[in-house]
Structures are given as C-alpha cells and as structure tokens.
PDB file of C-alpha atoms in Angstrom:
ATOM      1  CA  UNK A   1      99.561  74.928  41.874  1.00 49.00           C
ATOM      2  CA  UNK A   2      97.588  72.876  44.302  1.00 60.00           C
ATOM      3  CA  UNK A   3     100.228  70.317  45.195  1.00 74.00           C
ATOM      4  CA  UNK A   4     102.895  72.974  45.802  1.00 90.00           C
ATOM      5  CA  UNK A   5     100.621  75.117  47.959  1.00 93.00           C
ATOM      6  CA  UNK A   6      99.337  72.063  49.789  1.00 94.00           C
ATOM      7  CA  UNK A   7     102.888  70.809  50.489  1.00 94.00           C
ATOM      8  CA  UNK A   8     103.825  74.291  51.730  1.00 96.00           C
ATOM      9  CA  UNK A   9     100.818  74.260  54.093  1.00 96.00           C
ATOM     10  CA  UNK A  10     101.777  70.813  55.422  1.00 95.00           C
ATOM     11  CA  UNK A  11     105.339  72.027  55.989  1.00 96.00           C
ATOM     12  CA  UNK A  12     104.069  75.001  58.011  1.00 96.00           C
ATOM     13  CA  UNK A  13     101.844  72.682  60.052  1.00 96.00           C
ATOM     14  CA  UNK A  14     104.721  70.287  60.788  1.00 95.00           C
ATOM     15  CA  UNK A  15     107.028  73.166  61.803  1.00 96.00           C
ATOM     16  CA  UNK A  16     104.419  74.528  64.230  1.00 96.00           C
ATOM     17  CA  UNK A  17     103.465  71.382  66.152  1.00 94.00           C
ATOM     18  CA  UNK A  18     102.396  73.463  69.154  1.00 95.00           C
ATOM     19  CA  UNK A  19      99.526  74.879  67.051  1.00 96.00           C
ATOM     20  CA  UNK A  20      98.628  71.601  65.331  1.00 96.00           C
ATOM     21  CA  UNK A  21      96.053  69.201  66.774  1.00 96.00           C
ATOM     22  CA  UNK A  22      95.057  66.645  64.160  1.00 96.00           C
ATOM     23  CA  UNK A  23      93.444  63.201  64.336  1.00 94.00           C
ATOM     24  CA  UNK A  24      96.195  61.589  62.274  1.00 94.00           C
ATOM     25  CA  UNK A  25      96.323  59.169  59.367  1.00 96.00           C
ATOM     26  CA  UNK A  26      93.150  57.532  58.101  1.00 97.00           C
ATOM     27  CA  UNK A  27      93.178  54.162  56.362  1.00 97.00           C
ATOM     28  CA  UNK A  28      92.223  53.557  52.744  1.00 96.00           C
ATOM     29  CA  UNK A  29      89.316  51.436  54.024  1.00 97.00           C
ATOM     30  CA  UNK A  30      87.965  54.189  56.274  1.00 97.00           C
ATOM     31  CA  UNK A  31      88.295  56.779  53.506  1.00 97.00           C
ATOM     32  CA  UNK A  32      86.393  54.429  51.147  1.00 97.00           C
ATOM     33  CA  UNK A  33      83.589  54.125  53.752  1.00 97.00           C
ATOM     34  CA  UNK A  34      83.472  57.904  54.058  1.00 97.00           C
ATOM     35  CA  UNK A  35      83.299  58.285  50.265  1.00 98.00           C
ATOM     36  CA  UNK A  36      80.452  55.759  50.135  1.00 97.00           C
ATOM     37  CA  UNK A  37      78.583  57.550  52.937  1.00 97.00           C
ATOM     38  CA  UNK A  38      78.567  60.881  51.080  1.00 97.00           C
ATOM     39  CA  UNK A  39      78.627  59.520  47.521  1.00 97.00           C
ATOM     40  CA  UNK A  40      81.792  61.414  46.540  1.00 97.00           C
ATOM     41  CA  UNK A  41      85.285  60.363  45.442  1.00 95.00           C
ATOM     42  CA  UNK A  42      88.030  62.292  47.245  1.00 96.00           C
ATOM     43  CA  UNK A  43      91.021  63.344  45.159  1.00 91.00           C
ATOM     44  CA  UNK A  44      94.287  65.247  45.226  1.00 91.00           C
ATOM     45  CA  UNK A  45      95.234  67.386  48.171  1.00 94.00           C
ATOM     46  CA  UNK A  46      92.072  66.680  50.203  1.00 96.00           C
ATOM     47  CA  UNK A  47      92.626  62.944  49.851  1.00 96.00           C
ATOM     48  CA  UNK A  48      96.208  63.408  51.049  1.00 96.00           C
ATOM     49  CA  UNK A  49      94.944  65.535  53.955  1.00 97.00           C
ATOM     50  CA  UNK A  50      92.672  62.660  55.032  1.00 97.00           C
ATOM     51  CA  UNK A  51      95.466  60.107  54.613  1.00 97.00           C
ATOM     52  CA  UNK A  52      98.013  62.114  56.614  1.00 96.00           C
ATOM     53  CA  UNK A  53      96.251  64.529  58.988  1.00 97.00           C
ATOM     54  CA  UNK A  54      92.701  63.166  59.074  1.00 97.00           C
ATOM     55  CA  UNK A  55      90.909  66.167  60.600  1.00 97.00           C
ATOM     56  CA  UNK A  56      91.668  68.752  63.225  1.00 96.00           C
ATOM     57  CA  UNK A  57      92.845  72.229  63.851  1.00 95.00           C
ATOM     58  CA  UNK A  58      95.784  74.535  63.398  1.00 96.00           C
ATOM     59  CA  UNK A  59      95.544  77.151  66.097  1.00 95.00           C
ATOM     60  CA  UNK A  60      91.935  78.298  66.135  1.00 93.00           C
ATOM     61  CA  UNK A  61      91.281  77.145  62.560  1.00 94.00           C
ATOM     62  CA  UNK A  62      89.400  73.835  62.412  1.00 95.00           C
ATOM     63  CA  UNK A  63      89.519  71.924  59.118  1.00 97.00           C
ATOM     64  CA  UNK A  64      87.042  69.072  58.799  1.00 98.00           C
ATOM     65  CA  UNK A  65      87.965  65.596  57.665  1.00 98.00           C
ATOM     66  CA  UNK A  66      87.411  62.086  58.988  1.00 97.00           C
ATOM     67  CA  UNK A  67      87.446  61.084  62.656  1.00 95.00           C
ATOM     68  CA  UNK A  68      86.167  57.486  62.619  1.00 94.00           C
ATOM     69  CA  UNK A  69      83.589  55.320  60.877  1.00 92.00           C
ATOM     70  CA  UNK A  70      80.633  56.374  63.042  1.00 92.00           C
ATOM     71  CA  UNK A  71      79.366  59.034  60.642  1.00 93.00           C
ATOM     72  CA  UNK A  72      75.923  59.099  62.287  1.00 89.00           C
ATOM     73  CA  UNK A  73      77.004  59.910  65.866  1.00 89.00           C
ATOM     74  CA  UNK A  74      80.065  62.065  65.425  1.00 90.00           C
ATOM     75  CA  UNK A  75      80.786  65.763  65.872  1.00 88.00           C
ATOM     76  CA  UNK A  76      83.112  68.472  64.626  1.00 89.00           C
ATOM     77  CA  UNK A  77      85.551  68.267  62.908  1.00 93.00           C
ATOM     78  CA  UNK A  78      83.988  65.288  61.085  1.00 96.00           C
ATOM     79  CA  UNK A  79      83.249  66.440  57.504  1.00 97.00           C
ATOM     80  CA  UNK A  80      81.238  63.321  56.732  1.00 97.00           C
ATOM     81  CA  UNK A  81      78.931  63.692  59.758  1.00 97.00           C
ATOM     82  CA  UNK A  82      78.565  67.452  59.189  1.00 96.00           C
ATOM     83  CA  UNK A  83      77.841  67.068  55.470  1.00 97.00           C
ATOM     84  CA  UNK A  84      75.224  64.363  56.077  1.00 97.00           C
ATOM     85  CA  UNK A  85      73.552  66.562  58.705  1.00 95.00           C
ATOM     86  CA  UNK A  86      73.557  69.585  56.371  1.00 94.00           C
ATOM     87  CA  UNK A  87      71.966  67.471  53.650  1.00 95.00           C
ATOM     88  CA  UNK A  88      69.082  66.760  56.057  1.00 94.00           C
ATOM     89  CA  UNK A  89      68.784  70.208  57.653  1.00 91.00           C
ATOM     90  CA  UNK A  90      69.345  72.589  54.703  1.00 89.00           C
ATOM     91  CA  UNK A  91      69.192  70.274  51.673  1.00 90.00           C
ATOM     92  CA  UNK A  92      72.910  70.623  50.974  1.00 92.00           C
ATOM     93  CA  UNK A  93      73.358  69.271  47.430  1.00 92.00           C
ATOM     94  CA  UNK A  94      75.186  65.965  46.983  1.00 95.00           C
ATOM     95  CA  UNK A  95      78.120  67.595  45.135  1.00 96.00           C
ATOM     96  CA  UNK A  96      79.217  69.521  48.258  1.00 96.00           C
ATOM     97  CA  UNK A  97      81.408  68.332  51.127  1.00 98.00           C
ATOM     98  CA  UNK A  98      81.457  70.730  54.093  1.00 97.00           C
ATOM     99  CA  UNK A  99      85.055  71.224  55.272  1.00 98.00           C
ATOM    100  CA  UNK A 100      85.016  74.470  57.281  1.00 97.00           C
ATOM    101  CA  UNK A 101      82.590  76.653  59.206  1.00 94.00           C
ATOM    102  CA  UNK A 102      83.488  80.329  59.501  1.00 90.00           C
ATOM    103  CA  UNK A 103      81.327  80.754  62.597  1.00 86.00           C
ATOM    104  CA  UNK A 104      79.574  83.682  60.909  1.00 85.00           C
ATOM    105  CA  UNK A 105      76.862  82.216  58.680  1.00 85.00           C
ATOM    106  CA  UNK A 106      79.188  80.778  56.055  1.00 93.00           C
ATOM    107  CA  UNK A 107      80.176  77.207  55.382  1.00 95.00           C
ATOM    108  CA  UNK A 108      83.054  76.370  53.043  1.00 97.00           C
ATOM    109  CA  UNK A 109      82.579  73.285  50.907  1.00 97.00           C
ATOM    110  CA  UNK A 110      84.472  71.333  48.312  1.00 97.00           C
ATOM    111  CA  UNK A 111      82.340  71.531  45.160  1.00 97.00           C
ATOM    112  CA  UNK A 112      82.753  68.290  43.255  1.00 96.00           C
ATOM    113  CA  UNK A 113      80.832  69.723  40.261  1.00 94.00           C
ATOM    114  CA  UNK A 114      83.511  72.396  39.871  1.00 91.00           C
ATOM    115  CA  UNK A 115      86.903  70.724  39.445  1.00 90.00           C
ATOM    116  CA  UNK A 116      90.145  71.466  37.645  1.00 86.00           C
ATOM    117  CA  UNK A 117      91.822  69.255  35.033  1.00 84.00           C
ATOM    118  CA  UNK A 118      93.260  66.980  37.754  1.00 84.00           C
ATOM    119  CA  UNK A 119      89.890  66.510  39.500  1.00 85.00           C
ATOM    120  CA  UNK A 120      90.592  68.917  42.377  1.00 91.00           C
ATOM    121  CA  UNK A 121      87.330  70.512  43.556  1.00 96.00           C
ATOM    122  CA  UNK A 122      87.080  74.255  44.176  1.00 96.00           C
ATOM    123  CA  UNK A 123      86.333  75.544  47.671  1.00 97.00           C
ATOM    124  CA  UNK A 124      83.112  77.566  47.711  1.00 96.00           C
ATOM    125  CA  UNK A 125      81.252  79.517  50.391  1.00 96.00           C
ATOM    126  CA  UNK A 126      77.567  79.156  51.045  1.00 93.00           C
ATOM    127  CA  UNK A 127      75.219  80.694  53.573  1.00 91.00           C
ATOM    128  CA  UNK A 128      72.979  78.049  55.178  1.00 86.00           C
ATOM    129  CA  UNK A 129      70.430  80.709  56.189  1.00 84.00           C
ATOM    130  CA  UNK A 130      69.436  81.269  52.531  1.00 83.00           C
ATOM    131  CA  UNK A 131      68.074  78.855  49.949  1.00 81.00           C
ATOM    132  CA  UNK A 132      70.884  77.652  47.702  1.00 80.00           C
ATOM    133  CA  UNK A 133      69.067  78.734  44.543  1.00 81.00           C
ATOM    134  CA  UNK A 134      69.008  82.296  45.935  1.00 84.00           C
ATOM    135  CA  UNK A 135      72.785  82.422  46.354  1.00 85.00           C
ATOM    136  CA  UNK A 136      75.720  83.083  44.093  1.00 84.00           C
ATOM    137  CA  UNK A 137      78.428  80.761  45.320  1.00 87.00           C
ATOM    138  CA  UNK A 138      81.667  82.548  46.034  1.00 91.00           C
ATOM    139  CA  UNK A 139      84.839  80.663  45.118  1.00 94.00           C
ATOM    140  CA  UNK A 140      87.091  80.860  48.173  1.00 95.00           C
ATOM    141  CA  UNK A 141      90.012  78.896  46.702  1.00 95.00           C
ATOM    142  CA  UNK A 142      90.820  77.071  43.486  1.00 94.00           C
ATOM    143  CA  UNK A 143      91.446  73.895  45.493  1.00 95.00           C
ATOM    144  CA  UNK A 144      91.929  72.511  48.986  1.00 96.00           C
ATOM    145  CA  UNK A 145      95.696  73.138  48.927  1.00 95.00           C
ATOM    146  CA  UNK A 146      95.261  76.863  48.310  1.00 95.00           C
ATOM    147  CA  UNK A 147      92.570  77.019  50.998  1.00 96.00           C
ATOM    148  CA  UNK A 148      94.691  75.218  53.603  1.00 97.00           C
ATOM    149  CA  UNK A 149      97.766  77.337  52.896  1.00 97.00           C
ATOM    150  CA  UNK A 150      95.782  80.558  53.270  1.00 96.00           C
ATOM    151  CA  UNK A 151      94.284  79.323  56.532  1.00 95.00           C
ATOM    152  CA  UNK A 152      97.585  78.330  58.150  1.00 96.00           C
ATOM    153  CA  UNK A 153      99.345  81.492  56.982  1.00 96.00           C
ATOM    154  CA  UNK A 154      96.541  83.642  58.427  1.00 94.00           C
ATOM    155  CA  UNK A 155      96.809  81.790  61.722  1.00 93.00           C
ATOM    156  CA  UNK A 156     100.523  82.630  61.942  1.00 92.00           C
ATOM    157  CA  UNK A 157     100.050  86.292  60.956  1.00 87.00           C
TER     158      UNK A 157
END
C-alpha cells in the first residue's frame, strides 16, 4: 500500500504547511548524482519524496534526502552525506541509505537488499554503537511511504 500511504502522508504535509520545512524539488540530474555517489538506485515513494520535497522536517521530525550536490561538505538532513559518513565511521553496508536518526542510538535506513515486488526498500533500524553482524535488524516499515505516514501522524498526535 506504499503509494496510498505515501500520498496520504504528502497530503497531511501539504495541509500543515506551518509544520513543514522542506528543501523542495530536486532535479533528475541531481538525483542521478546522488545515486552514483552512494551506488544505489532510488525507487517508488522515496524517489518521489526527493523529486517533490527533497529533504527536511515536519515539526520536530527530520527526514533525510538531498540538499545539493556537495555530498562531501554537507550536513543534516542530507541522506547522501550522512550515509557516506556512516560508511566511513561505522562501516555501514552499501545496501543501506540512512534516512532518519532517532536521536537515541538508532538510525533508520532504507535497505535496498530487502525490497518488495515493486522495488520499494524496507525501512530498518540499526544501532551504530554495535557491530552490524551482532544485530538483528528490526523492520520499522514495509516501505518509505508507510514510514513517512507514521512519522507525520505521530507529529500531529
């Protein structure tokens, strides 16, 4: 149900502009550079998120995406910069894209090795303070759309 949940999340975001602070649309060219930088191909609802919202926050919830093409010298909420840094600092595997930090020792990532029939990656939680091989990855959401909807609904609750 990814597209339906994702569209519902976008509708909530657009109806609550006072809580929404997003970078805005990202070009196909910039998205292609980001994909090349992390070696992943973005699909489905996350690709649409990048194309329409880019990166940013809804209330206190910050969802990472793309800011600009300087992936080396960026900051939050740049998913490309953050992912590349995590690959260096904690050996984050190449199939993960970091999209959210809980602020309490958990990072949520899109897992491109765990996708549904349409290519949508699952959202998983990992703890950067433990070696990955010592963790059982918890599935947070079946896809980015479900994750985003849950986040925006929690922010309004």
